[in-house]
Amino acid sequence: MSGRERVRRSALRWVLLLQGGALLMPFFLLAMVALGLAIPGVVPLGPPLAWQFAGLGLALPVAALTGLLLPPLRALEASAVRTLCGVPREALATGPATSWASRRRTAAWFTLHAGVGAVVSGMTLAVPPMAVVLLVYPLFPVLQEVEWSWPWDHAGAAVWTAPPAGCALLLGLAAVAHGTGALLARCAPVLLGPTPADRLAAAERRAADLAERNRLARELHDSVGHALSAVSLQAGAARHVLDTDPRFTREALAAIEETARNAVTELDSVLGVLGLPGRPDGPDGPDRPGHSGRSDRSGRPQEPRQQPGDGGPGRAPSLADGLEPLLARTRATGAEVRLTLDPGLGPLEELPYEVSAAAFRIVQEGLSNALRHAPGTPVRITLEAHRAPRGPELVLAAENPVPDVPVPARATGGRGLSGIAERARLLGGSARAGPEDGVWRLTARLPLRPAPATGPRTSTDTEADMGTGTTTSGKTNADAGADTDTETSTDTVAEAGRESSG
């Protein structure tokens, strides 16, 4: 640090000390008035000096009480310390003091800041005028005729000792200001720094932000990834038969247009669901999907049942309003998709919205994987109601034969299978995926009365839930890129497209 920087830092810390003196002034005046009323003969701010120090002593406990009872004071003091003391931002707390431990620390800091600042402020007011008089004392005889209350006689030759005494006073004031400023800078991180409770709250906020980012990535991946896979297949098939089958090419282009339009609509819905908290269409707003405005006896909002045709902007698709369009878009690529519904499941509109929306995303991801890594193979979707020990649950399965010739996959790995496991876990369910007897099978179990997830999960836990088998193309999960690869075999797609168009 250069000399100029050191001088600048000392000057700013001096300003912080003066600020402390100014903050103590109301308490000091109140204490002096109280002394004048309690003890006859005491003149506020008058001699002797001992009464002023007594007033200072009475003012400090009142200042400490203020720091204890005023939580926002910590944020104000921390902001001043960051600006004037040069203390790093991460070393100080940013919010008000919410716990009693942080309040006690704030009270100790405010007392130290105000008390030391009051002493330095008094010295700053008294020492410079006295030093100036001493510096010019030999030059003005009129000053020598005045009787000063100095500890030594400046008459005669000793008159020239006054200027060095003035310089010594100024240097002493600067040294005291520098030392007390360094003391405040050293104590600030201890007294204004985050407490263990503050660190825990900050960690929880970071975890919530990370969870929100992951949720955003998962929603965008599921909503847009399937549409891009379908568009890639349709475009590849159309390019392959452009000269030999114009009718199929026109149908493929129309399907691409419809798929893109639906993807834009669904993207708007996803962005509406992931709106900012407090917005009418945000996750906690009154217009949030599934928010009824009613509460149960415990004060928790009740989740209404789905209504037919209840999808739209600001609402993520579900089985009730999105399953049939999803199957239609998938079949438009030439894929054979069969849907089996368990009559015991009842109308899809009666399913809880959270379960239905998660099930829709899982079905969507299963179809996307089949299109990418097993193009041309039939896909079977099954939705059943099971009675489990913990209550009724929705069991969905997506199955397709593993192709004999694996489709080349990217080496970056995918995120869809881990996203499926995360969706199921958040509802208190489970999901597994892997090959069984030449068939790739994705199975998810979702409680129809969703329970909160228990504890954080690691990437290892997620991989264990999803299994370590091969993907639909026969590659391992680590090698497949199963959920991000949109490259497919156009020859196989073209054959499938011809069969569907014929």
Steps between C-alpha positions, in 0.01 A plus 500: 500500500638840400545790741211687343270203553604476865429868557164470325401196709600673825300808401190291426533322833527839667170592335349180644618608846343842457181329393504301824534820701207653314287192568574522872422872522121464563564248779773723645278808506221299661741377767630853570146634541420213735812581705401867516156407630623241746798687647462872579782718374593285201513712184449291182811522277664729753799459733627297664596245231427209735125555462529459125678168540225400745242585235696292249493205740123531542442531125679178405253257669210676326683462167556130574129454571419666167729257317334209676142604417550635146572206261549712182792676672733214407439543129557877523821464700630224271439719196694787661788268596524357147513847351727676747711225657582294194377175659417234235131459428496127573637561852191696605133410530266665253161475669349610829584323825228240540635286785584615851861394450535731200319777690744475788791524258339801333451668838867443588613642168275804521621573853864469391446708187312776680725510809833504317353730237386747768850520650669546161235752395563704814873490435442601136304804617746605772851411382527680160410850638742452789775384263449800273537738796823328603641514146449876466563584866855644451385721211226690678589687826131546574475127553789510745314751717212260556519263794454152357425191703811320373708257704822700442618860464576626147655828612841606384704257295250225572254674272643300206397173665136576415518412123651152564232444762233590241649258247513229766131553575405462132714189463352357817146560370583330168656203684197460726261520203707246305522258794133517591402469133712183472334372819154547351607331174628201699189472718245551223516146350468350848204710615328574168589177322245227433407274788462122455126556455571757227735258323237227517235733357737605219571134421126430488449793263779375273348150505158644412651699213678191371181294527312767305766497228482123479122515479517757223752289307288186548180668384663653193674173417177302519280752322731591210709181471212283383392755240853528362530121478171475312594784266838339432338169412235658281753718317734205443220286362378781274850560364544130427179470294488854360518387135313171524206574728387867484179426690686365800741794480209745522355308794838503676539875448150558635583284800821699556301823491245368748768357729691830504183694574411267786855526633478880513166479680638249748810713555276793590319275745825385658625857538167593658525216752859601579405867543637718777357446850213734570389531139138399434622212280809428713552190711345659808253739340120470509492410129759223540389176336324294761458791743137502612512791743354269766678369807452198719475513879878518536520806275660317205351580158284222359591366159196472272436218260578554135229623272473389138667741267659682788835535328618821343741785557651494845414132555732207432341219296369193677363160406149640469572773248837404353519123461295462181675791317834352610414160358373660179824693450703186565295294255548772238869407493405151379536332840247244615375594846247297697335631815349275767290659776396311810124547556568504872695821456184696424481814285835670453336830589447370856871447566680752726657764280855459633494125439340536159748765384801295619360187332456691175865611506615144571295363208635779281859415591440128439367573152789736428754234592324245282496738203865588538652164574256244367338666195246287318431271797151482654453670836248391761380737772315356797324691778372295795370554851661287771419463867827531696549473879545875523190573291383504139759578235520557127731257320602599150725308265655571160633198308667453163721230349874562511613538134746251357719780361563767765458858385825702540476718809687801627750448778383789717234301682137597556291655773152368430523175698641677803224758460240223505643360824501850651137562403390172653701559818351847551156340510612224733518239224769314308611429144711235330621452143697228328488208257309182585498205258570716196247767598588842634263571784448827689283465810393771742286475814334821616285515816159645429536680831846655449724498806789742554842378395729388779844655493725603215619249247835479328575414142599152618158452659328605179707263291417219741127576466515494121718189483828458321380307197505602137294764329247432225781476249693243704767744624575555865355802677841665520559465126160547349427869522153358513317822565682758298582324176264589214684321223316195364521257214307658213479171314309334784286810546417514134383140502286572805363813333406308188314240706301770685423700185397192305 
